[in-house]
């Protein structure tokens, strides 16, 4: 479908309920639909927003255009959970309805304050000449889910930035409130993270300054910055657009990256002793706009948009697109970020149908669904290919080409099914330690694969679009390996 | 809200998508909303429909009027699950869109046929003078969820019945198709179950006759008949309206009852050697329109509407109403129907937070949520009251008044919170074996209590509307008891 500007910004009230019900049916019944990941009730899903713990529950929203697979007029769709795994739909929580967010209730974050949750988000406004002004807005959500927006913006865009000034992450430190935002300088169009502070929350916001975190220029724009404190380190997760690939290599249209510092100086807006060269947060094909926060249970968690800007997916033809990743627990080890499934993911396992295997294997018995967890260790000093989602005729599979002698894994989604974003390549290669066992924890959910490598040292996330009957799991030649497979229940 | 006929039958296309999104938000975020039971995406939920196993998944739909807590223009909202516990929303599957179902795609059932699912349902048609004609209609659903309705009705109403002729349950026996329907005779207005048969499925339906199953008249109408075969017996589950309480006692406005026979004679439409006097399927306050079927795994399962006709509930003010029960596995023992939670219900338990107790107890530690399973055995020869959902000031609680000497349990929802259907009493009394331990397995889900008594010999299901902070569990005096409590995760 060709989405004109008029179609994309048509008010929700001008769509009929019958159209929406049909779109919800189309999304809900797609064979490619996710069964244990957050997916759009209808239309397009993008950035996770407002990831938080409040009122004895975990909360996250996602950016949503409900009326098709297009980046149209966006709202927040709210989900809640008691275990970070089983999410319940709570409905649309922030919708464009005033002069400041007239053209979209864009991304933002949330901060629990007693018995209310404070939401800070970007209102997207365009004037009649389609000139954009971003506003940083506030809203309160009470325990019953009622939302009241603040009458006035928290932050108006400083003149030194272009129209690209958005995605506030709000946090509280030592009695002060802080927010970091993605920003582009008006002059020179350079990407930055901008730090703001206030002591009053609802007002009094003023700029601290651009965050110093690398000697390198982070492209022409940074989106979705997140600062989290992990195992004594400060971790900045962000999405640089137009980053020079010689600074840090990536293959996706835009990367989601991170820097690690020994701490963060809020007075001087500095990631202290930064790792300087950003690393990819995910070494797969489709992660962007991850949102992370420090939870009251002492852990830092992240959740990602599985989808990319400026990218089409096969389900666009079914009028829906994208999903969120599973929640990942963050750790820092040896100067690198580790991401692991949360412990409650184990509650999805259908233990009665668990299958264990060990030996020199040609294959692993075929599950009867693309909804499973495969935990597998491939012994060191072997070379070969583990094929997942294989068709009976061997023509289609997701190929994990491993060399555990040299220490390399190449994920090839070129033959798994319908092509996705092939302009940006069909393989991703991950360097591993030479002559070591390779541990993979693989989650398959109908059109999503999340591959945790060596205890979360790397994560490779990717969408695939295969026939739902393609379930063969096999090595291209007998390979020494062991592990377990569990079918997983719906969330 | 006062729902006029015009409002109730307004076409879905005349509502705006924004209105529907607001209604979905209201339902999704209600403090009384269910977290591990099927609940309406918006508006009113009633009968379960099309409960079946097809394409490696369990399926059930619910009758839904999406635009408020009223019995308006109904559709089927479809859910699917891989374990009978974790249900995923699939969206609206049968909507009123032709001359036969113009005023509602009413209740019906489903039968898997190879790689398609056959749906048989009642189309509700009214003419311009508002005279109703019910049609029994057919539709095919394929594996991708696409539905195609048959062009012509399967069954047109025989003249001997009034406008009340509906709720077909379709089944297959020895190569023949059968359907039982709820019916009211035009003359005398007597309630019956009517048996039909066909060898072609899509056509050729003809009447076998009224089902003989009791010497007593089953009131003025029978709704939602279900025939299932359980442990070698034929069980007829149905909803007689206007049943003489001297035939079989009940307190709800209309009961959901069952009869047990040694078999069912399809040639002569007879429940062979019937138990004759129907018994209540549920001894609580709110079960109706249960749907049951024989699954390919060898078990018979039932799922119930938790809600009653002609009854208002407090959430009507929030524009949504009702839910489905959990799925219950059926057994026959000592001439009575037993209903038990399915084994996968255990996967909801948060084992890490399990609390075991035993002794002569004044109370059980308070859970921090109205989302738990309480398994408790109260020793024989005691009298007292187990209070659930108790407020700190002791003014509010759901009271389970037990006498394990005499053998009686009285459930009193009169003081738990907002009143519901008080015209039909605030207590329900269940007779038990004298001088026996009392085993209760209690599921609490924010506004729903399901109480399985003595291994499912009785089930008492009820809605309650209490402050979500009221979580005290205590005896009115120290009582000898033991058991376990688990918080449960969202489905």
PDB file of N, CA and C in Angstrom, chain A residues 388-448:
ATOM      1  N   UNK A 388      18.314 -24.561  11.144  1.00  0.00           N
ATOM      2  CA  UNK A 388      17.043 -24.478  11.857  1.00  0.00           C
ATOM      3  C   UNK A 388      15.952 -24.119  10.854  1.00  0.00           C
ATOM      4  N   UNK A 389      14.720 -24.396  11.213  1.00  0.00           N
ATOM      5  CA  UNK A 389      13.583 -23.977  10.388  1.00  0.00           C
ATOM      6  C   UNK A 389      13.732 -24.547   8.978  1.00  0.00           C
ATOM      7  N   UNK A 390      14.231 -25.798   8.935  1.00  0.00           N
ATOM      8  CA  UNK A 390      14.528 -26.408   7.652  1.00  0.00           C
ATOM      9  C   UNK A 390      13.301 -27.014   6.999  1.00  0.00           C
ATOM     10  N   UNK A 391      13.208 -26.864   5.705  1.00  0.00           N
ATOM     11  CA  UNK A 391      12.136 -27.496   4.931  1.00  0.00           C
ATOM     12  C   UNK A 391      12.495 -28.956   4.676  1.00  0.00           C
ATOM     13  N   UNK A 392      11.496 -29.757   4.366  1.00  0.00           N
ATOM     14  CA  UNK A 392      11.726 -31.183   4.127  1.00  0.00           C
ATOM     15  C   UNK A 392      12.666 -31.399   2.940  1.00  0.00           C
ATOM     16  N   UNK A 393      12.630 -30.508   1.964  1.00  0.00           N
ATOM     17  CA  UNK A 393      13.463 -30.692   0.759  1.00  0.00           C
ATOM     18  C   UNK A 393      14.852 -30.068   0.922  1.00  0.00           C
ATOM     19  N   UNK A 394      15.171 -29.584   2.125  1.00  0.00           N
ATOM     20  CA  UNK A 394      16.495 -28.997   2.414  1.00  0.00           C
ATOM     21  C   UNK A 394      16.765 -27.687   1.663  1.00  0.00           C
ATOM     22  N   UNK A 395      15.778 -27.166   0.968  1.00  0.00           N
ATOM     23  CA  UNK A 395      16.022 -25.928   0.218  1.00  0.00           C
ATOM     24  C   UNK A 395      16.014 -24.691   1.108  1.00  0.00           C
ATOM     25  N   UNK A 396      15.289 -24.801   2.226  1.00  0.00           N
ATOM     26  CA  UNK A 396      15.158 -23.632   3.090  1.00  0.00           C
ATOM     27  C   UNK A 396      15.622 -23.942   4.507  1.00  0.00           C
ATOM     28  N   UNK A 397      16.367 -23.026   5.077  1.00  0.00           N
ATOM     29  CA  UNK A 397      16.767 -23.153   6.478  1.00  0.00           C
ATOM     30  C   UNK A 397      17.424 -21.847   6.927  1.00  0.00           C
ATOM     31  N   UNK A 398      17.398 -21.643   8.233  1.00  0.00           N
ATOM     32  CA  UNK A 398      18.221 -20.602   8.849  1.00  0.00           C
ATOM     33  C   UNK A 398      19.539 -21.279   9.195  1.00  0.00           C
ATOM     34  N   UNK A 399      20.621 -20.784   8.624  1.00  0.00           N
ATOM     35  CA  UNK A 399      21.903 -21.484   8.768  1.00  0.00           C
ATOM     36  C   UNK A 399      22.782 -20.783   9.799  1.00  0.00           C
ATOM     37  N   UNK A 400      23.233 -21.566  10.764  1.00  0.00           N
ATOM     38  CA  UNK A 400      24.219 -21.070  11.713  1.00  0.00           C
ATOM     39  C   UNK A 400      25.535 -21.767  11.380  1.00  0.00           C
ATOM     40  N   UNK A 401      26.394 -21.077  10.648  1.00  0.00           N
ATOM     41  CA  UNK A 401      27.669 -21.656  10.205  1.00  0.00           C
ATOM     42  C   UNK A 401      28.733 -21.390  11.264  1.00  0.00           C
ATOM     43  N   UNK A 402      29.214 -22.467  11.857  1.00  0.00           N
ATOM     44  CA  UNK A 402      30.130 -22.299  12.990  1.00  0.00           C
ATOM     45  C   UNK A 402      31.519 -22.839  12.663  1.00  0.00           C
ATOM     46  N   UNK A 403      32.496 -22.224  13.263  1.00  0.00           N
ATOM     47  CA  UNK A 403      33.866 -22.739  13.235  1.00  0.00           C
ATOM     48  C   UNK A 403      34.391 -22.568  14.661  1.00  0.00           C
ATOM     49  N   UNK A 404      34.281 -23.622  15.448  1.00  0.00           N
ATOM     50  CA  UNK A 404      34.658 -23.518  16.863  1.00  0.00           C
ATOM     51  C   UNK A 404      36.146 -23.768  17.065  1.00  0.00           C
ATOM     52  N   UNK A 405      36.870 -23.900  15.958  1.00  0.00           N
ATOM     53  CA  UNK A 405      38.336 -23.947  16.063  1.00  0.00           C
ATOM     54  C   UNK A 405      38.868 -22.517  15.933  1.00  0.00           C
ATOM     55  N   UNK A 406      38.532 -21.907  14.815  1.00  0.00           N
ATOM     56  CA  UNK A 406      38.942 -20.523  14.554  1.00  0.00           C
ATOM     57  C   UNK A 406      38.219 -19.568  15.507  1.00  0.00           C
ATOM     58  N   UNK A 407      36.933 -19.921  15.822  1.00  0.00           N
ATOM     59  CA  UNK A 407      36.124 -19.085  16.698  1.00  0.00           C
ATOM     60  C   UNK A 407      35.288 -18.095  15.912  1.00  0.00           C
ATOM     61  N   UNK A 408      34.307 -18.605  15.179  1.00  0.00           N
ATOM     62  CA  UNK A 408      33.461 -17.713  14.388  1.00  0.00           C
ATOM     63  C   UNK A 408      32.080 -18.340  14.172  1.00  0.00           C
ATOM     64  N   UNK A 409      31.086 -17.461  14.172  1.00  0.00           N
ATOM     65  CA  UNK A 409      29.714 -17.900  13.881  1.00  0.00           C
ATOM     66  C   UNK A 409      29.139 -16.952  12.838  1.00  0.00           C
ATOM     67  N   UNK A 410      28.623 -17.527  11.762  1.00  0.00           N
ATOM     68  CA  UNK A 410      27.955 -16.694  10.752  1.00  0.00           C
ATOM     69  C   UNK A 410      26.499 -17.132  10.639  1.00  0.00           C
ATOM     70  N   UNK A 411      25.626 -16.158  10.837  1.00  0.00           N
ATOM     71  CA  UNK A 411      24.189 -16.436  10.751  1.00  0.00           C
ATOM     72  C   UNK A 411      23.733 -16.017   9.367  1.00  0.00           C
ATOM     73  N   UNK A 412      23.135 -16.962   8.659  1.00  0.00           N
ATOM     74  CA  UNK A 412      22.713 -16.706   7.282  1.00  0.00           C
ATOM     75  C   UNK A 412      21.201 -16.880   7.194  1.00  0.00           C
ATOM     76  N   UNK A 413      20.491 -15.758   6.997  1.00  0.00           N
ATOM     77  CA  UNK A 413      19.036 -15.882   6.844  1.00  0.00           C
ATOM     78  C   UNK A 413      18.623 -15.774   5.370  1.00  0.00           C
ATOM     79  N   UNK A 414      19.589 -15.944   4.504  1.00  0.00           N
ATOM     80  CA  UNK A 414      19.327 -15.761   3.068  1.00  0.00           C
ATOM     81  C   UNK A 414      18.416 -16.812   2.461  1.00  0.00           C
ATOM     82  N   UNK A 415      18.361 -18.000   3.068  1.00  0.00           N
ATOM     83  CA  UNK A 415      17.554 -19.067   2.450  1.00  0.00           C
ATOM     84  C   UNK A 415      16.401 -19.552   3.344  1.00  0.00           C
ATOM     85  N   UNK A 416      16.098 -18.805   4.386  1.00  0.00           N
ATOM     86  CA  UNK A 416      15.090 -19.311   5.329  1.00  0.00           C
ATOM     87  C   UNK A 416      13.670 -19.133   4.813  1.00  0.00           C
ATOM     88  N   UNK A 417      13.443 -18.132   4.007  1.00  0.00           N
ATOM     89  CA  UNK A 417      12.079 -17.899   3.518  1.00  0.00           C
ATOM     90  C   UNK A 417      12.031 -16.592   2.757  1.00  0.00           C
ATOM     91  N   UNK A 418      10.966 -15.827   2.965  1.00  0.00           N
ATOM     92  CA  UNK A 418      10.839 -14.556   2.251  1.00  0.00           C
ATOM     93  C   UNK A 418      11.996 -13.624   2.618  1.00  0.00           C
ATOM     94  N   UNK A 419      12.580 -12.938   1.655  1.00  0.00           N
ATOM     95  CA  UNK A 419      13.724 -12.069   1.944  1.00  0.00           C
ATOM     96  C   UNK A 419      13.330 -10.827   2.746  1.00  0.00           C
ATOM     97  N   UNK A 420      14.255 -10.376   3.579  1.00  0.00           N
ATOM     98  CA  UNK A 420      14.071  -9.150   4.378  1.00  0.00           C
ATOM     99  C   UNK A 420      15.327  -8.294   4.248  1.00  0.00           C
ATOM    100  N   UNK A 421      15.166  -7.044   3.905  1.00  0.00           N
ATOM    101  CA  UNK A 421      16.245  -6.054   3.932  1.00  0.00           C
ATOM    102  C   UNK A 421      17.554  -6.596   3.352  1.00  0.00           C
ATOM    103  N   UNK A 422      17.465  -7.226   2.201  1.00  0.00           N
ATOM    104  CA  UNK A 422      18.651  -7.873   1.619  1.00  0.00           C
ATOM    105  C   UNK A 422      19.717  -6.855   1.197  1.00  0.00           C
ATOM    106  N   UNK A 423      19.316  -5.605   1.012  1.00  0.00           N
ATOM    107  CA  UNK A 423      20.301  -4.542   0.711  1.00  0.00           C
ATOM    108  C   UNK A 423      21.385  -4.470   1.775  1.00  0.00           C
ATOM    109  N   UNK A 424      21.032  -4.871   2.972  1.00  0.00           N
ATOM    110  CA  UNK A 424      21.992  -4.802   4.067  1.00  0.00           C
ATOM    111  C   UNK A 424      22.588  -6.172   4.381  1.00  0.00           C
ATOM    112  N   UNK A 425      22.541  -7.057   3.397  1.00  0.00           N
ATOM    113  CA  UNK A 425      23.205  -8.343   3.545  1.00  0.00           C
ATOM    114  C   UNK A 425      22.326  -9.405   4.166  1.00  0.00           C
ATOM    115  N   UNK A 426      22.657 -10.649   3.907  1.00  0.00           N
ATOM    116  CA  UNK A 426      21.869 -11.757   4.434  1.00  0.00           C
ATOM    117  C   UNK A 426      22.645 -12.547   5.478  1.00  0.00           C
ATOM    118  N   UNK A 427      23.855 -12.090   5.796  1.00  0.00           N
ATOM    119  CA  UNK A 427      24.629 -12.784   6.839  1.00  0.00           C
ATOM    120  C   UNK A 427      25.137 -11.781   7.874  1.00  0.00           C
ATOM    121  N   UNK A 428      25.362 -12.297   9.088  1.00  0.00           N
ATOM    122  CA  UNK A 428      26.020 -11.533  10.135  1.00  0.00           C
ATOM    123  C   UNK A 428      27.058 -12.469  10.763  1.00  0.00           C
ATOM    124  N   UNK A 429      28.275 -11.969  10.926  1.00  0.00           N
ATOM    125  CA  UNK A 429      29.352 -12.805  11.446  1.00  0.00           C
ATOM    126  C   UNK A 429      29.785 -12.318  12.824  1.00  0.00           C
ATOM    127  N   UNK A 430      29.940 -13.261  13.728  1.00  0.00           N
ATOM    128  CA  UNK A 430      30.304 -12.946  15.109  1.00  0.00           C
ATOM    129  C   UNK A 430      31.620 -13.639  15.437  1.00  0.00           C
ATOM    130  N   UNK A 431      32.574 -12.876  15.934  1.00  0.00           N
ATOM    131  CA  UNK A 431      33.862 -13.456  16.328  1.00  0.00           C
ATOM    132  C   UNK A 431      33.756 -14.041  17.732  1.00  0.00           C
ATOM    133  N   UNK A 432      34.294 -15.230  17.887  1.00  0.00           N
ATOM    134  CA  UNK A 432      34.250 -15.945  19.168  1.00  0.00           C
ATOM    135  C   UNK A 432      35.680 -16.275  19.593  1.00  0.00           C
ATOM    136  N   UNK A 433      35.808 -16.777  20.800  1.00  0.00           N
ATOM    137  CA  UNK A 433      37.131 -17.235  21.239  1.00  0.00           C
ATOM    138  C   UNK A 433      37.505 -18.503  20.466  1.00  0.00           C
ATOM    139  N   UNK A 434      38.744 -18.562  19.995  1.00  0.00           N
ATOM    140  CA  UNK A 434      39.180 -19.739  19.227  1.00  0.00           C
ATOM    141  C   UNK A 434      39.215 -20.968  20.120  1.00  0.00           C
ATOM    142  N   UNK A 435      38.970 -22.115  19.511  1.00  0.00           N
ATOM    143  CA  UNK A 435      39.067 -23.405  20.179  1.00  0.00           C
ATOM    144  C   UNK A 435      38.310 -23.461  21.507  1.00  0.00           C
ATOM    145  N   UNK A 436      37.051 -23.078  21.427  1.00  0.00           N
ATOM    146  CA  UNK A 436      36.169 -23.112  22.599  1.00  0.00           C
ATOM    147  C   UNK A 436      34.823 -23.716  22.218  1.00  0.00           C
ATOM    148  N   UNK A 437      34.183 -24.349  23.189  1.00  0.00           N
ATOM    149  CA  UNK A 437      32.806 -24.783  22.965  1.00  0.00           C
ATOM    150  C   UNK A 437      31.944 -23.559  22.644  1.00  0.00           C
ATOM    151  N   UNK A 438      30.923 -23.776  21.848  1.00  0.00           N
ATOM    152  CA  UNK A 438      29.984 -22.692  21.518  1.00  0.00           C
ATOM    153  C   UNK A 438      28.632 -23.010  22.146  1.00  0.00           C
ATOM    154  N   UNK A 439      28.204 -22.140  23.052  1.00  0.00           N
ATOM    155  CA  UNK A 439      26.898 -22.319  23.721  1.00  0.00           C
ATOM    156  C   UNK A 439      25.867 -21.407  23.090  1.00  0.00           C
ATOM    157  N   UNK A 440      24.803 -22.008  22.621  1.00  0.00           N
ATOM    158  CA  UNK A 440      23.723 -21.215  22.022  1.00  0.00           C
ATOM    159  C   UNK A 440      22.416 -21.477  22.765  1.00  0.00           C
ATOM    160  N   UNK A 441      21.721 -20.406  23.108  1.00  0.00           N
ATOM    161  CA  UNK A 441      20.364 -20.532  23.655  1.00  0.00           C
ATOM    162  C   UNK A 441      19.472 -19.808  22.662  1.00  0.00           C
ATOM    163  N   UNK A 442      18.670 -20.593  21.961  1.00  0.00           N
ATOM    164  CA  UNK A 442      17.938 -20.070  20.805  1.00  0.00           C
ATOM    165  C   UNK A 442      16.443 -20.088  21.090  1.00  0.00           C
ATOM    166  N   UNK A 443      15.798 -18.953  20.914  1.00  0.00           N
ATOM    167  CA  UNK A 443      14.345 -18.855  21.077  1.00  0.00           C
ATOM    168  C   UNK A 443      13.713 -18.614  19.714  1.00  0.00           C
ATOM    169  N   UNK A 444      12.783 -19.492  19.371  1.00  0.00           N
ATOM    170  CA  UNK A 444      12.080 -19.382  18.092  1.00  0.00           C
ATOM    171  C   UNK A 444      10.610 -19.057  18.373  1.00  0.00           C
ATOM    172  N   UNK A 445      10.095 -18.037  17.717  1.00  0.00           N
ATOM    173  CA  UNK A 445       8.690 -17.660  17.921  1.00  0.00           C
ATOM    174  C   UNK A 445       8.036 -17.276  16.584  1.00  0.00           C
ATOM    175  N   UNK A 446       7.878 -18.289  15.736  1.00  0.00           N
ATOM    176  CA  UNK A 446       7.090 -18.181  14.488  1.00  0.00           C
ATOM    177  C   UNK A 446       7.715 -17.294  13.408  1.00  0.00           C
ATOM    178  N   UNK A 447       8.268 -16.177  13.766  1.00  0.00           N
ATOM    179  CA  UNK A 447       8.955 -15.350  12.761  1.00  0.00           C
ATOM    180  C   UNK A 447      10.104 -14.583  13.407  1.00  0.00           C
ATOM    181  N   UNK A 448      10.448 -14.981  14.599  1.00  0.00           N
ATOM    182  CA  UNK A 448      11.509 -14.309  15.353  1.00  0.00           C
ATOM    183  C   UNK A 448      12.478 -15.352  15.894  1.00  0.00           C
TER     184      UNK A 448
END
